[in-house]
Structures are given as C-alpha cells and as structure tokens.
mmCIF file of C-alpha atoms in Angstrom:
data_model
loop_
_atom_site.group_PDB
_atom_site.id
_atom_site.type_symbol
_atom_site.label_atom_id
_atom_site.label_comp_id
_atom_site.label_asym_id
_atom_site.label_seq_id
_atom_site.Cartn_x
_atom_site.Cartn_y
_atom_site.Cartn_z
ATOM 1 C CA MET A 1 10.771 -21.648 -4.705
ATOM 2 C CA GLN A 2 9.356 -18.546 -3.101
ATOM 3 C CA THR A 3 5.881 -19.171 -1.687
ATOM 4 C CA SER A 4 5.070 -15.853 -0.028
ATOM 5 C CA PRO A 5 4.924 -12.334 -1.431
ATOM 6 C CA ALA A 6 7.591 -10.924 0.879
ATOM 7 C CA HIS A 7 9.505 -9.314 -1.951
ATOM 8 C CA ALA A 8 8.448 -5.650 -2.101
ATOM 9 C CA VAL A 9 11.992 -4.375 -2.495
ATOM 10 C CA HIS A 10 14.283 -6.959 -4.106
ATOM 11 C CA HIS A 11 16.943 -6.332 -6.725
ATOM 12 C CA GLY A 12 15.694 -2.783 -7.174
ATOM 13 C CA ASP A 13 12.066 -3.920 -7.177
ATOM 14 C CA ARG A 14 9.860 -1.185 -5.745
ATOM 15 C CA GLU A 15 6.502 -2.923 -5.965
ATOM 16 C CA ILE A 16 4.037 -3.024 -3.073
ATOM 17 C CA GLU A 17 1.502 -5.826 -3.541
ATOM 18 C CA THR A 18 -0.108 -6.339 -0.109
ATOM 19 C CA LEU A 19 -1.377 -4.163 2.707
ATOM 20 C CA GLU A 20 1.293 -5.672 4.967
ATOM 21 C CA GLU A 21 4.019 -4.526 2.567
ATOM 22 C CA PHE A 22 2.434 -1.074 2.393
ATOM 23 C CA ASP A 23 2.444 -0.714 6.188
ATOM 24 C CA ALA A 24 6.018 -1.975 6.455
ATOM 25 C CA ILE A 25 7.296 0.504 3.840
ATOM 26 C CA VAL A 26 5.479 3.436 5.419
ATOM 27 C CA SER A 27 6.772 2.478 8.861
ATOM 28 C CA SER A 28 10.383 1.855 7.853
ATOM 29 C CA ARG A 29 10.886 4.489 5.148
ATOM 30 C CA GLY A 30 8.363 7.200 5.859
ATOM 31 C CA THR A 31 7.845 7.779 2.138
ATOM 32 C CA LEU A 32 6.074 6.204 -0.799
ATOM 33 C CA SER A 33 7.954 8.256 -3.357
ATOM 34 C CA GLY A 34 8.852 6.174 -6.416
ATOM 35 C CA PHE A 35 7.003 3.041 -5.307
ATOM 36 C CA ARG A 36 4.474 1.117 -7.393
ATOM 37 C CA VAL A 37 1.434 0.059 -5.382
ATOM 38 C CA GLN A 38 -0.392 -2.751 -7.152
ATOM 39 C CA SER A 39 -4.053 -3.571 -6.465
ATOM 40 C CA VAL A 40 -3.956 -2.894 -2.711
ATOM 41 C CA ASP A 41 -7.141 -1.671 -0.980
ATOM 42 C CA LEU A 42 -6.064 1.617 0.622
ATOM 43 C CA THR A 43 -9.523 2.752 1.708
ATOM 44 C CA ASP A 44 -8.453 2.543 5.376
ATOM 45 C CA ARG A 45 -5.010 4.099 4.805
ATOM 46 C CA THR A 46 -6.142 7.651 4.039
ATOM 47 C CA ARG A 47 -4.052 9.185 6.837
ATOM 48 C CA GLU A 48 -0.890 7.501 5.570
ATOM 49 C CA LEU A 49 -1.580 8.651 2.008
ATOM 50 C CA LEU A 50 -2.249 12.222 3.116
ATOM 51 C CA THR A 51 0.834 12.520 5.352
ATOM 52 C CA ASN A 52 3.535 10.728 3.319
ATOM 53 C CA ASP A 53 5.448 11.924 0.263
ATOM 54 C CA THR A 54 4.103 10.171 -2.830
ATOM 55 C CA ALA A 55 5.955 12.054 -5.574
ATOM 56 C CA GLY A 56 6.618 9.794 -8.541
ATOM 57 C CA ALA A 57 4.611 6.925 -7.065
ATOM 58 C CA VAL A 58 2.208 4.865 -9.172
ATOM 59 C CA PHE A 59 -1.028 3.427 -7.785
ATOM 60 C CA LEU A 60 -2.478 0.680 -9.995
ATOM 61 C CA GLY A 61 -6.087 -0.288 -9.287
ATOM 62 C CA CYS A 62 -5.976 0.661 -5.600
ATOM 63 C CA PRO A 63 -9.336 1.551 -4.018
ATOM 64 C CA MET A 64 -8.964 4.762 -1.987
ATOM 65 C CA ARG A 65 -10.990 7.732 -0.761
ATOM 66 C CA PRO A 66 -11.460 10.706 -3.124
ATOM 67 C CA ASP A 67 -9.504 13.144 -0.932
ATOM 68 C CA ALA A 68 -6.533 10.751 -0.885
ATOM 69 C CA ALA A 69 -6.610 10.341 -4.663
ATOM 70 C CA GLU A 70 -6.762 14.124 -5.109
ATOM 71 C CA LYS A 71 -3.746 14.622 -2.843
ATOM 72 C CA LEU A 72 -1.736 11.913 -4.640
ATOM 73 C CA ARG A 73 -2.334 13.512 -8.017
ATOM 74 C CA ALA A 74 -1.358 16.902 -6.625
ATOM 75 C CA ASP A 75 1.909 15.304 -5.416
ATOM 76 C CA GLY A 76 2.630 14.152 -8.958
ATOM 77 C CA ALA A 77 1.693 10.509 -8.400
ATOM 78 C CA LEU A 78 -0.038 8.548 -11.139
ATOM 79 C CA VAL A 79 -3.339 7.058 -9.979
ATOM 80 C CA LEU A 80 -5.049 4.458 -12.186
ATOM 81 C CA PRO A 81 -8.301 3.581 -10.386
ATOM 82 C CA PRO A 82 -9.959 0.162 -10.348
ATOM 83 C CA VAL A 83 -11.967 -0.647 -13.483
ATOM 84 C CA PRO A 84 -15.622 -1.264 -12.539
ATOM 85 C CA GLY A 85 -17.581 -4.204 -13.876
ATOM 86 C CA LEU A 86 -14.659 -6.489 -14.735
ATOM 87 C CA PRO A 87 -14.668 -10.157 -13.645
ATOM 88 C CA PHE A 88 -10.867 -9.950 -13.152
ATOM 89 C CA ASP A 89 -8.335 -7.465 -11.802
ATOM 90 C CA PRO A 90 -5.962 -6.293 -14.564
ATOM 91 C CA TYR A 91 -3.484 -4.939 -11.999
ATOM 92 C CA ARG A 92 -3.361 -8.093 -9.881
ATOM 93 C CA GLY A 93 -0.106 -8.307 -7.936
ATOM 94 C CA CYS A 94 0.055 -12.077 -7.354
ATOM 95 C CA LEU A 95 -0.816 -15.279 -9.164
ATOM 96 C CA TYR A 96 -4.188 -16.960 -8.802
ATOM 97 C CA THR A 97 -4.911 -19.854 -6.491
ATOM 98 C CA PRO A 98 -7.436 -22.591 -7.312
ATOM 99 C CA GLY A 99 -9.730 -21.018 -4.720
ATOM 100 C CA ASP A 100 -9.567 -17.683 -6.516
ATOM 101 C CA LEU A 101 -10.538 -19.054 -9.915
ATOM 102 C CA PHE A 102 -13.125 -21.550 -8.641
ATOM 103 C CA ALA A 103 -14.835 -19.285 -6.072
ATOM 104 C CA SER A 104 -18.624 -19.860 -6.107
ATOM 105 C CA LEU A 105 -18.187 -23.374 -7.500
ATOM 106 C CA ASP A 106 -21.029 -24.411 -5.186
ATOM 107 C CA LYS A 107 -23.321 -22.489 -7.562
ATOM 108 C CA GLY A 108 -21.883 -24.273 -10.597
ATOM 109 C CA TYR A 109 -18.791 -23.620 -12.703
ATOM 110 C CA GLU A 110 -20.623 -20.953 -14.747
ATOM 111 C CA ALA A 111 -20.686 -18.712 -11.640
ATOM 112 C CA THR A 112 -16.924 -18.861 -10.992
ATOM 113 C CA PRO A 113 -14.498 -16.008 -11.748
ATOM 114 C CA ASP A 114 -12.753 -18.306 -14.230
ATOM 115 C CA ALA A 115 -15.929 -18.839 -16.266
ATOM 116 C CA LEU A 116 -16.944 -15.171 -16.013
ATOM 117 C CA ALA A 117 -13.523 -14.028 -17.269
ATOM 118 C CA TYR A 118 -13.829 -16.371 -20.240
ATOM 119 C CA THR A 119 -17.323 -15.036 -21.022
ATOM 120 C CA TRP A 120 -15.965 -11.469 -20.928
ATOM 121 C CA PHE A 121 -13.086 -12.491 -23.185
ATOM 122 C CA GLN A 122 -15.452 -14.077 -25.707
ATOM 123 C CA ARG A 123 -17.564 -10.932 -25.736
ATOM 124 C CA THR A 124 -14.688 -8.494 -26.215
ATOM 125 C CA LYS A 125 -11.913 -10.291 -28.110
ATOM 126 C CA ALA A 126 -13.210 -9.518 -31.606
ATOM 127 C CA ASP A 127 -14.897 -6.141 -31.160
ATOM 128 C CA GLY A 128 -11.775 -4.060 -31.789
ATOM 129 C CA ASP A 129 -12.123 -2.150 -28.504
ATOM 130 C CA ILE A 130 -8.700 -0.727 -27.650
ATOM 131 C CA PHE A 131 -9.677 -0.434 -23.983
ATOM 132 C CA ALA A 132 -10.533 -4.139 -23.700
ATOM 133 C CA SER A 133 -7.338 -5.189 -25.473
ATOM 134 C CA MET A 134 -5.316 -2.892 -23.205
ATOM 135 C CA LEU A 135 -6.917 -4.445 -20.122
ATOM 136 C CA ARG A 136 -6.027 -7.932 -21.362
ATOM 137 C CA ALA A 137 -2.440 -6.883 -22.051
ATOM 138 C CA VAL A 138 -2.041 -5.229 -18.642
ATOM 139 C CA HIS A 139 -3.473 -8.301 -16.916
ATOM 140 C CA ASP A 140 -1.141 -10.664 -18.782
ATOM 141 C CA ASP A 141 1.892 -8.518 -18.018
ATOM 142 C CA SER A 142 0.889 -8.519 -14.339
ATOM 143 C CA MET A 143 0.789 -12.320 -14.491
ATOM 144 C CA SER A 144 4.298 -12.483 -15.990
ATOM 145 C CA ASP A 145 5.640 -10.083 -13.369
ATOM 146 C CA ALA A 146 4.149 -12.128 -10.521
ATOM 147 C CA LEU A 147 5.396 -15.383 -12.059
ATOM 148 C CA ASP A 148 8.969 -14.109 -12.324
ATOM 149 C CA GLU A 149 8.889 -12.961 -8.701
ATOM 150 C CA LEU A 150 7.569 -16.314 -7.508
ATOM 151 C CA LEU A 151 10.062 -18.444 -9.469
ATOM 152 C CA ARG A 152 13.153 -16.469 -8.547
ATOM 153 C CA GLY A 153 15.820 -19.069 -7.707
ATOM 154 C CA ALA A 154 13.636 -22.105 -8.500
ATOM 155 C CA ARG A 155 14.687 -25.032 -10.738
ATOM 156 C CA VAL A 156 11.682 -25.468 -12.994
ATOM 157 C CA VAL A 157 10.856 -28.574 -15.018
ATOM 158 C CA GLY A 158 7.929 -28.405 -17.413
ATOM 159 C CA VAL A 159 5.590 -31.333 -18.004
ATOM 160 C CA MET A 160 3.697 -30.962 -21.291
ATOM 161 C CA GLY A 161 0.915 -33.203 -22.513
ATOM 162 C CA GLY A 162 -2.611 -33.224 -23.849
ATOM 163 C CA HIS A 163 -5.905 -32.494 -22.110
ATOM 164 C CA ALA A 164 -7.494 -35.734 -23.349
ATOM 165 C CA MET A 165 -5.748 -38.021 -20.831
ATOM 166 C CA ALA A 166 -8.601 -39.276 -18.631
ATOM 167 C CA ARG A 167 -8.574 -39.659 -14.867
ATOM 168 C CA GLY A 168 -8.624 -43.299 -13.795
ATOM 169 C CA THR A 169 -6.264 -44.473 -16.538
ATOM 170 C CA GLU A 170 -2.789 -45.881 -16.098
ATOM 171 C CA GLU A 171 -1.471 -43.004 -18.214
ATOM 172 C CA PHE A 172 -2.921 -40.491 -15.734
ATOM 173 C CA ARG A 173 -1.393 -42.331 -12.788
ATOM 174 C CA GLY A 174 1.951 -42.441 -14.585
ATOM 175 C CA ALA A 175 1.920 -38.691 -15.225
ATOM 176 C CA ALA A 176 1.024 -38.129 -11.566
ATOM 177 C CA ARG A 177 3.959 -40.291 -10.465
ATOM 178 C CA LEU A 178 6.192 -38.238 -12.745
ATOM 179 C CA GLY A 179 5.094 -34.989 -11.056
ATOM 180 C CA GLN A 180 5.687 -36.614 -7.683
ATOM 181 C CA ALA A 181 9.169 -37.872 -8.641
ATOM 182 C CA LEU A 182 10.258 -34.507 -10.049
ATOM 183 C CA THR A 183 9.101 -32.764 -6.874
ATOM 184 C CA HIS A 184 10.970 -35.265 -4.707
ATOM 185 C CA ALA A 185 14.070 -34.521 -6.807
ATOM 186 C CA GLY A 186 13.868 -30.851 -5.832
ATOM 187 C CA PHE A 187 12.312 -29.419 -8.989
ATOM 188 C CA THR A 188 9.350 -27.081 -9.251
ATOM 189 C CA VAL A 189 6.850 -28.673 -11.623
ATOM 190 C CA ALA A 190 5.233 -26.382 -14.197
ATOM 191 C CA THR A 191 2.458 -27.383 -16.599
ATOM 192 C CA GLY A 192 0.027 -25.776 -18.980
ATOM 193 C CA GLY A 193 -2.368 -25.739 -16.041
ATOM 194 C CA GLY A 194 -5.270 -27.550 -17.708
ATOM 195 C CA PRO A 195 -6.861 -31.007 -17.470
ATOM 196 C CA GLY A 196 -5.463 -34.381 -18.534
ATOM 197 C CA ALA A 197 -1.702 -34.860 -18.404
ATOM 198 C CA MET A 198 -1.304 -31.349 -17.027
ATOM 199 C CA GLU A 199 -3.611 -32.008 -14.078
ATOM 200 C CA ALA A 200 -1.932 -35.357 -13.417
ATOM 201 C CA ALA A 201 1.534 -33.790 -13.128
ATOM 202 C CA ASN A 202 0.256 -31.023 -10.850
ATOM 203 C CA LEU A 203 -1.557 -33.663 -8.754
ATOM 204 C CA GLY A 204 1.661 -35.638 -8.373
ATOM 205 C CA ALA A 205 3.497 -32.540 -7.186
ATOM 206 C CA TYR A 206 0.642 -31.742 -4.808
ATOM 207 C CA ALA A 207 0.724 -35.249 -3.336
ATOM 208 C CA ALA A 208 4.524 -35.327 -2.913
ATOM 209 C CA PRO A 209 4.436 -34.797 0.899
ATOM 210 C CA TYR A 210 2.255 -37.908 1.262
ATOM 211 C CA ASP A 211 3.030 -41.582 0.616
ATOM 212 C CA ASP A 212 2.277 -43.469 -2.576
ATOM 213 C CA ALA A 213 -0.935 -44.894 -1.142
ATOM 214 C CA VAL A 214 -2.387 -41.380 -0.868
ATOM 215 C CA LEU A 215 -1.595 -40.644 -4.510
ATOM 216 C CA ASP A 216 -3.285 -43.898 -5.532
ATOM 217 C CA GLU A 217 -6.329 -43.086 -3.409
ATOM 218 C CA ALA A 218 -6.504 -39.563 -4.831
ATOM 219 C CA CYS A 219 -6.470 -40.995 -8.354
ATOM 220 C CA GLU A 220 -9.319 -43.330 -7.397
ATOM 221 C CA LEU A 221 -11.399 -40.432 -6.075
ATOM 222 C CA LEU A 222 -10.800 -38.357 -9.189
ATOM 223 C CA ALA A 223 -11.860 -41.246 -11.427
ATOM 224 C CA SER A 224 -15.485 -40.612 -10.403
ATOM 225 C CA ALA A 225 -15.365 -37.675 -12.846
ATOM 226 C CA PRO A 226 -12.977 -38.888 -15.569
ATOM 227 C CA SER A 227 -13.121 -35.784 -17.762
ATOM 228 C CA PHE A 228 -14.084 -32.113 -17.666
ATOM 229 C CA THR A 229 -16.788 -33.003 -20.174
ATOM 230 C CA PRO A 230 -19.732 -33.125 -19.867
ATOM 231 C CA SER A 231 -19.578 -31.308 -16.503
ATOM 232 C CA ILE A 232 -16.738 -29.014 -15.463
ATOM 233 C CA THR A 233 -18.572 -28.550 -12.156
ATOM 234 C CA ASP A 234 -18.409 -32.260 -11.258
ATOM 235 C CA TRP A 235 -14.824 -32.510 -12.521
ATOM 236 C CA ALA A 236 -13.683 -29.577 -10.361
ATOM 237 C CA ARG A 237 -15.627 -30.684 -7.280
ATOM 238 C CA ALA A 238 -13.844 -34.056 -7.338
ATOM 239 C CA ALA A 239 -10.499 -32.229 -7.289
ATOM 240 C CA PHE A 240 -11.511 -30.043 -4.355
ATOM 241 C CA GLU A 241 -12.658 -33.161 -2.495
ATOM 242 C CA VAL A 242 -9.106 -34.492 -2.835
ATOM 243 C CA ARG A 243 -7.668 -31.164 -1.668
ATOM 244 C CA THR A 244 -10.007 -31.147 1.344
ATOM 245 C CA ARG A 245 -9.087 -34.689 2.349
ATOM 246 C CA TRP A 246 -5.336 -34.016 2.021
ATOM 247 C CA PRO A 247 -4.959 -30.265 2.561
ATOM 248 C CA LYS A 248 -1.183 -30.005 2.965
ATOM 249 C CA GLY A 249 -0.128 -30.428 -0.635
ATOM 250 C CA ASN A 250 3.114 -29.246 -2.188
ATOM 251 C CA HIS A 251 3.408 -26.291 -4.546
ATOM 252 C CA SER A 252 3.596 -26.370 -8.325
ATOM 253 C CA ILE A 253 2.806 -24.025 -11.198
ATOM 254 C CA GLY A 254 -0.024 -24.028 -13.728
ATOM 255 C CA ILE A 255 0.029 -21.672 -16.717
ATOM 256 C CA PRO A 256 -3.306 -21.999 -18.538
ATOM 257 C CA THR A 257 -5.126 -19.655 -20.902
ATOM 258 C CA TRP A 258 -8.637 -18.349 -21.499
ATOM 259 C CA PHE A 259 -7.862 -18.671 -25.223
ATOM 260 C CA TYR A 260 -8.824 -22.334 -24.850
ATOM 261 C CA GLY A 261 -11.974 -21.563 -22.909
ATOM 262 C CA HIS A 262 -13.290 -25.080 -23.124
ATOM 263 C CA GLU A 263 -10.343 -26.156 -20.934
ATOM 264 C CA PRO A 264 -10.735 -25.183 -17.263
ATOM 265 C CA PRO A 265 -7.648 -24.834 -15.058
ATOM 266 C CA ASN A 266 -6.882 -27.728 -12.754
ATOM 267 C CA ALA A 267 -7.141 -27.336 -8.995
ATOM 268 C CA PHE A 268 -3.806 -28.943 -8.058
ATOM 269 C CA ALA A 269 -1.420 -26.206 -9.191
ATOM 270 C CA SER A 270 -0.911 -24.070 -6.103
ATOM 271 C CA HIS A 271 -0.013 -20.998 -8.175
ATOM 272 C CA ILE A 272 -1.829 -20.289 -11.438
ATOM 273 C CA ALA A 273 -0.714 -17.720 -14.027
ATOM 274 C CA LYS A 274 -3.703 -17.559 -16.359
ATOM 275 C CA TYR A 275 -3.373 -15.573 -19.575
ATOM 276 C CA PHE A 276 -5.669 -14.150 -22.230
ATOM 277 C CA ALA A 277 -2.974 -14.246 -24.933
ATOM 278 C CA ASN A 278 -2.023 -17.843 -25.670
ATOM 279 C CA ALA A 279 1.186 -16.893 -27.520
ATOM 280 C CA THR A 280 2.428 -15.004 -24.442
ATOM 281 C CA ARG A 281 1.442 -17.926 -22.260
ATOM 282 C CA GLU A 282 3.132 -20.580 -24.403
ATOM 283 C CA ASP A 283 6.408 -18.725 -24.773
ATOM 284 C CA GLY A 284 6.463 -17.734 -21.122
ATOM 285 C CA LEU A 285 5.788 -21.258 -19.908
ATOM 286 C CA LEU A 286 8.616 -22.816 -21.904
ATOM 287 C CA ALA A 287 11.058 -19.966 -21.240
ATOM 288 C CA ARG A 288 10.707 -20.484 -17.497
ATOM 289 C CA CYS A 289 11.427 -24.234 -17.635
ATOM 290 C CA ASP A 290 15.129 -23.691 -17.089
ATOM 291 C CA ALA A 291 15.827 -27.253 -15.901
ATOM 292 C CA GLY A 292 14.166 -28.974 -18.846
ATOM 293 C CA VAL A 293 10.845 -30.149 -20.246
ATOM 294 C CA VAL A 294 9.199 -33.583 -20.357
ATOM 295 C CA PHE A 295 6.759 -34.071 -23.246
ATOM 296 C CA LEU A 296 4.051 -36.676 -22.671
ATOM 297 C CA PRO A 297 1.838 -37.899 -25.525
ATOM 298 C CA GLY A 298 -0.397 -35.144 -26.846
ATOM 299 C CA ALA A 299 -1.805 -33.719 -30.043
ATOM 300 C CA ALA A 300 -1.336 -30.412 -31.879
ATOM 301 C CA GLY A 301 -0.734 -28.289 -28.781
ATOM 302 C CA THR A 302 2.008 -30.577 -27.477
ATOM 303 C CA VAL A 303 3.649 -30.809 -30.915
ATOM 304 C CA GLN A 304 3.676 -27.008 -31.027
ATOM 305 C CA GLU A 305 5.282 -26.908 -27.577
ATOM 306 C CA ILE A 306 8.039 -29.334 -28.652
ATOM 307 C CA PHE A 307 9.162 -27.084 -31.472
ATOM 308 C CA ASP A 308 8.529 -23.855 -29.549
ATOM 309 C CA ASN A 309 11.021 -25.283 -27.068
ATOM 310 C CA ALA A 310 13.376 -26.600 -29.735
ATOM 311 C CA THR A 311 13.752 -23.273 -31.562
ATOM 312 C CA PRO A 312 15.660 -21.338 -28.852
ATOM 313 C CA ASN A 313 17.656 -24.492 -28.105
ATOM 314 C CA TYR A 314 18.590 -24.710 -31.798
ATOM 315 C CA TYR A 315 19.663 -21.066 -32.050
ATOM 316 C CA GLY A 316 20.987 -20.735 -28.511
ATOM 317 C CA SER A 317 18.903 -17.617 -28.028
ATOM 318 C CA ARG A 318 18.346 -18.378 -24.341
ATOM 319 C CA GLY A 319 21.871 -19.557 -23.693
ATOM 320 C CA GLU A 320 22.761 -23.198 -23.085
ATOM 321 C CA PRO A 321 20.132 -25.603 -24.482
ATOM 322 C CA THR A 322 17.800 -27.074 -21.892
ATOM 323 C CA PRO A 323 16.964 -30.809 -21.716
ATOM 324 C CA MET A 324 14.016 -32.155 -23.711
ATOM 325 C CA VAL A 325 12.637 -35.629 -22.910
ATOM 326 C CA LEU A 326 9.920 -37.122 -25.126
ATOM 327 C CA VAL A 327 7.929 -39.998 -23.592
ATOM 328 C CA ASN A 328 6.359 -42.887 -25.562
ATOM 329 C CA ARG A 329 8.402 -44.029 -28.532
ATOM 330 C CA ALA A 330 5.447 -45.239 -30.609
ATOM 331 C CA HIS A 331 3.573 -41.957 -30.186
ATOM 332 C CA TRP A 332 6.468 -39.684 -31.148
ATOM 333 C CA THR A 333 7.928 -41.858 -33.938
ATOM 334 C CA GLU A 334 4.786 -43.361 -35.523
ATOM 335 C CA LYS A 335 1.531 -41.648 -34.546
ATOM 336 C CA LEU A 336 2.975 -38.108 -34.543
ATOM 337 C CA PRO A 337 6.613 -38.462 -35.674
ATOM 338 C CA ALA A 338 8.032 -35.378 -34.013
ATOM 339 C CA TRP A 339 11.120 -37.218 -32.726
ATOM 340 C CA PRO A 340 12.796 -37.853 -36.129
ATOM 341 C CA LEU A 341 12.439 -34.172 -37.024
ATOM 342 C CA LEU A 342 13.698 -33.033 -33.613
ATOM 343 C CA ARG A 343 16.695 -35.368 -33.879
ATOM 344 C CA SER A 344 17.465 -34.082 -37.386
ATOM 345 C CA LEU A 345 17.307 -30.482 -36.196
ATOM 346 C CA ALA A 346 19.619 -31.234 -33.284
ATOM 347 C CA ARG A 347 22.270 -33.031 -35.322
ATOM 348 C CA GLU A 348 25.763 -31.531 -34.897
ATOM 349 C CA ARG A 349 24.439 -28.739 -32.675
ATOM 350 C CA SER A 350 24.902 -28.310 -28.934
ATOM 351 C CA MET A 351 21.290 -29.325 -28.320
ATOM 352 C CA GLU A 352 22.014 -32.827 -29.675
ATOM 353 C CA ALA A 353 23.277 -33.922 -26.264
ATOM 354 C CA ARG A 354 20.198 -32.459 -24.571
ATOM 355 C CA ILE A 355 17.382 -34.472 -26.195
ATOM 356 C CA ALA A 356 16.121 -37.971 -25.374
ATOM 357 C CA LEU A 357 13.285 -40.325 -26.277
ATOM 358 C CA VAL A 358 12.109 -42.858 -23.682
ATOM 359 C CA ASP A 359 9.363 -45.486 -23.736
ATOM 360 C CA ARG A 360 7.965 -45.166 -20.232
ATOM 361 C CA ILE A 361 7.138 -42.244 -17.952
ATOM 362 C CA GLU A 362 9.188 -43.859 -15.190
ATOM 363 C CA GLU A 363 12.317 -43.360 -17.284
ATOM 364 C CA ALA A 364 11.856 -39.597 -17.667
ATOM 365 C CA PRO A 365 13.414 -38.365 -14.374
ATOM 366 C CA GLU A 366 16.588 -40.363 -14.972
ATOM 367 C CA ALA A 367 16.763 -39.171 -18.589
ATOM 368 C CA LEU A 368 16.367 -35.589 -17.416
ATOM 369 C CA LYS A 369 19.180 -36.087 -14.929
ATOM 370 C CA ARG A 370 21.389 -37.670 -17.595
ATOM 371 C CA LEU A 371 20.855 -34.703 -19.914
ATOM 372 C CA GLY A 372 21.831 -32.256 -17.207
ATOM 373 C CA GLY A 373 18.415 -31.092 -15.944
#
C-alpha cells in the first residue's frame, strides 16, 4: 500500500498535491501547463508562477499573491481560490490523519476540526444552498481521488461491524485480533472508520508491528473509556494515549461520515477518508474491498452493508464476486437472520462459492483464505 504522496504523475495523472511535488515539476519540466495543483500554498512561489507557462493549468484552493493569480488567469489557467470561513478544505489533496481531525483535542472534542465540520454540515445540509452542496460534493470527490491514489496496488479487506461494541469486552479484543491477523497476512484493513468494531479492527492493524502483549495492554488502556458516550473527548484521549505509548503503528484505512455525526472517527486508522454523503461513502468503502469483507455482529448499518456488498456480487457488476464472511452464527441466523437470505440469493450463482458463515472471529482469516480472498 502506498503511504506517501509521491504520485504527481502516474498513469497519466497530472495532479500536484504538495509543495515538494510542485518544486520537482517546475525544476524537471519547466512548465505547469496542463497540471492540476490541489490545495498547495503557493504564496512563496510567486516567481515560479510568474515565469513558467501555466496555460491550461487548474489551481484548486491554492493560496497565492494577487499578481500571480492575475498572471495565471491571463495565461488561460483556471484559478479557484480558497473558500474563507470553512472548517474543512474542499480541495484537499490527501486523506486525513487522526491528528488532522482531532487537532485541538486538548480544548475538548467540540473544538476539533471534525466537530466543527459536523456543525457546519448540520447548519447547511437542509438550507438548499447550492454553494454549500457543491462544496460538500467537491470535498467528497477529493476524498475518493486521494483514496484511489493511496490504495493503488493494495489488497484490501473490509471489516464491518457496529459502533456499539464496547472497549474492554472480549468481542472488542477479538475484532482487534482480527485486524492484526489480516495485517499480518498482507492485507490492508479498511473499516467504516468509527467506534466499536470498526475501531477494534483498526487498532489491531495499528498494533500489528508489536507483540500480542502490547495489543492486550492497549485494550486495557482503552477500557478506561469504554464508549464514545458520554464523552467523546475522554474516549479520543484514551486512544491518543495508546498511540503515544506505541507510536510506530501500522497503516490501515478508515472511511467514516459526518452523516452520522454522533459517531466520531477512531484514532487508529492511519488514513481517514471522511465523507459528507453517506451513500458515496458506503458504496466507495465496499467497492474498494477487493480482497473480501468480514461482517462482525452489528445492527441496521451492518445489515445494509451486507446487501450493498451482495448486490454487485449477485449481478457481477464489479467482475468476479469477492469473498463475504459473516461472523457469529446466532447473530446472523437468529437475531438478525441475514445469512439465510444471503445464502438464498447466492444459490446457483458464482457468488455461492464466495460466502461463508463462521462462529468465531478467529475463524474469519482462514475462511477468507478458503474463499479466495
């Protein structure tokens, strides 16, 4: 999995997303013509902007001096300036990190960019303002673009499950061990990026470079704040305490949404693609799990994800069906009987050989391997 943004020109990609990429392109090519410069502060690159050809270039949310912007427009470049007063950057060129979303956590969760973006979303989502809806759409598309660049060549396994799974429980530890085992097997773990089962799987991936004793100790530390209610601040601070104690964690992906604003993102996904539009987020998360999905016990959201995943497997709309492993027989056959319906859908179709139901989390990696993940 790619972990650095060194991909300005790849497969015809002409995006510039960092100042280092900008300097390298100017130095090696001597032109910016046709490039797309995404959210790079060019205030100190006025000379380069004034002296290089920028015909057909696009500058998205790049701070720059007025004389540089005037010259670019005269060259025929498109310049979309930063939008003042927003708690997020709609033209962002890379995914979020936990530090990005939880900045200012020392002042309480309400002061973080994550909370401020949710407040803005709540204020604007129903007012019919075309500008606000455009900004949300541009932001979400930027997230998808950055996610595709990051995952190029990765083998992604999704771990889906509910937010209600509490820290300190055996279920949480089991989901963490699953994330750890999948990472050890060479997969990139992707989750919905929230609390509960999602956090546990991202934690397991994070702790993969360490021994099992570290994962157990991390789970013990997190248990001091079992849930994100009543205090997201305390819940998040416990996670950052774990990150501080063991700073060299492995990468994984979290794909949360501000649509469920009561759910904060977890701090163990190294790369976070956070969306305003939940439908875009859900479809994008499952579509990128090309090596399969493990479904832990959950409620309505997890049931939705099972059948969102089953539909393209049923029709073959994304090619060969991908493995689906449901964990906890009693949950998926009695409490929420999704398994009988999934099995009926799969009967006599190519996806029939790609679905499995197991009792215990520990069985999931082997089931995934058996199904071809």
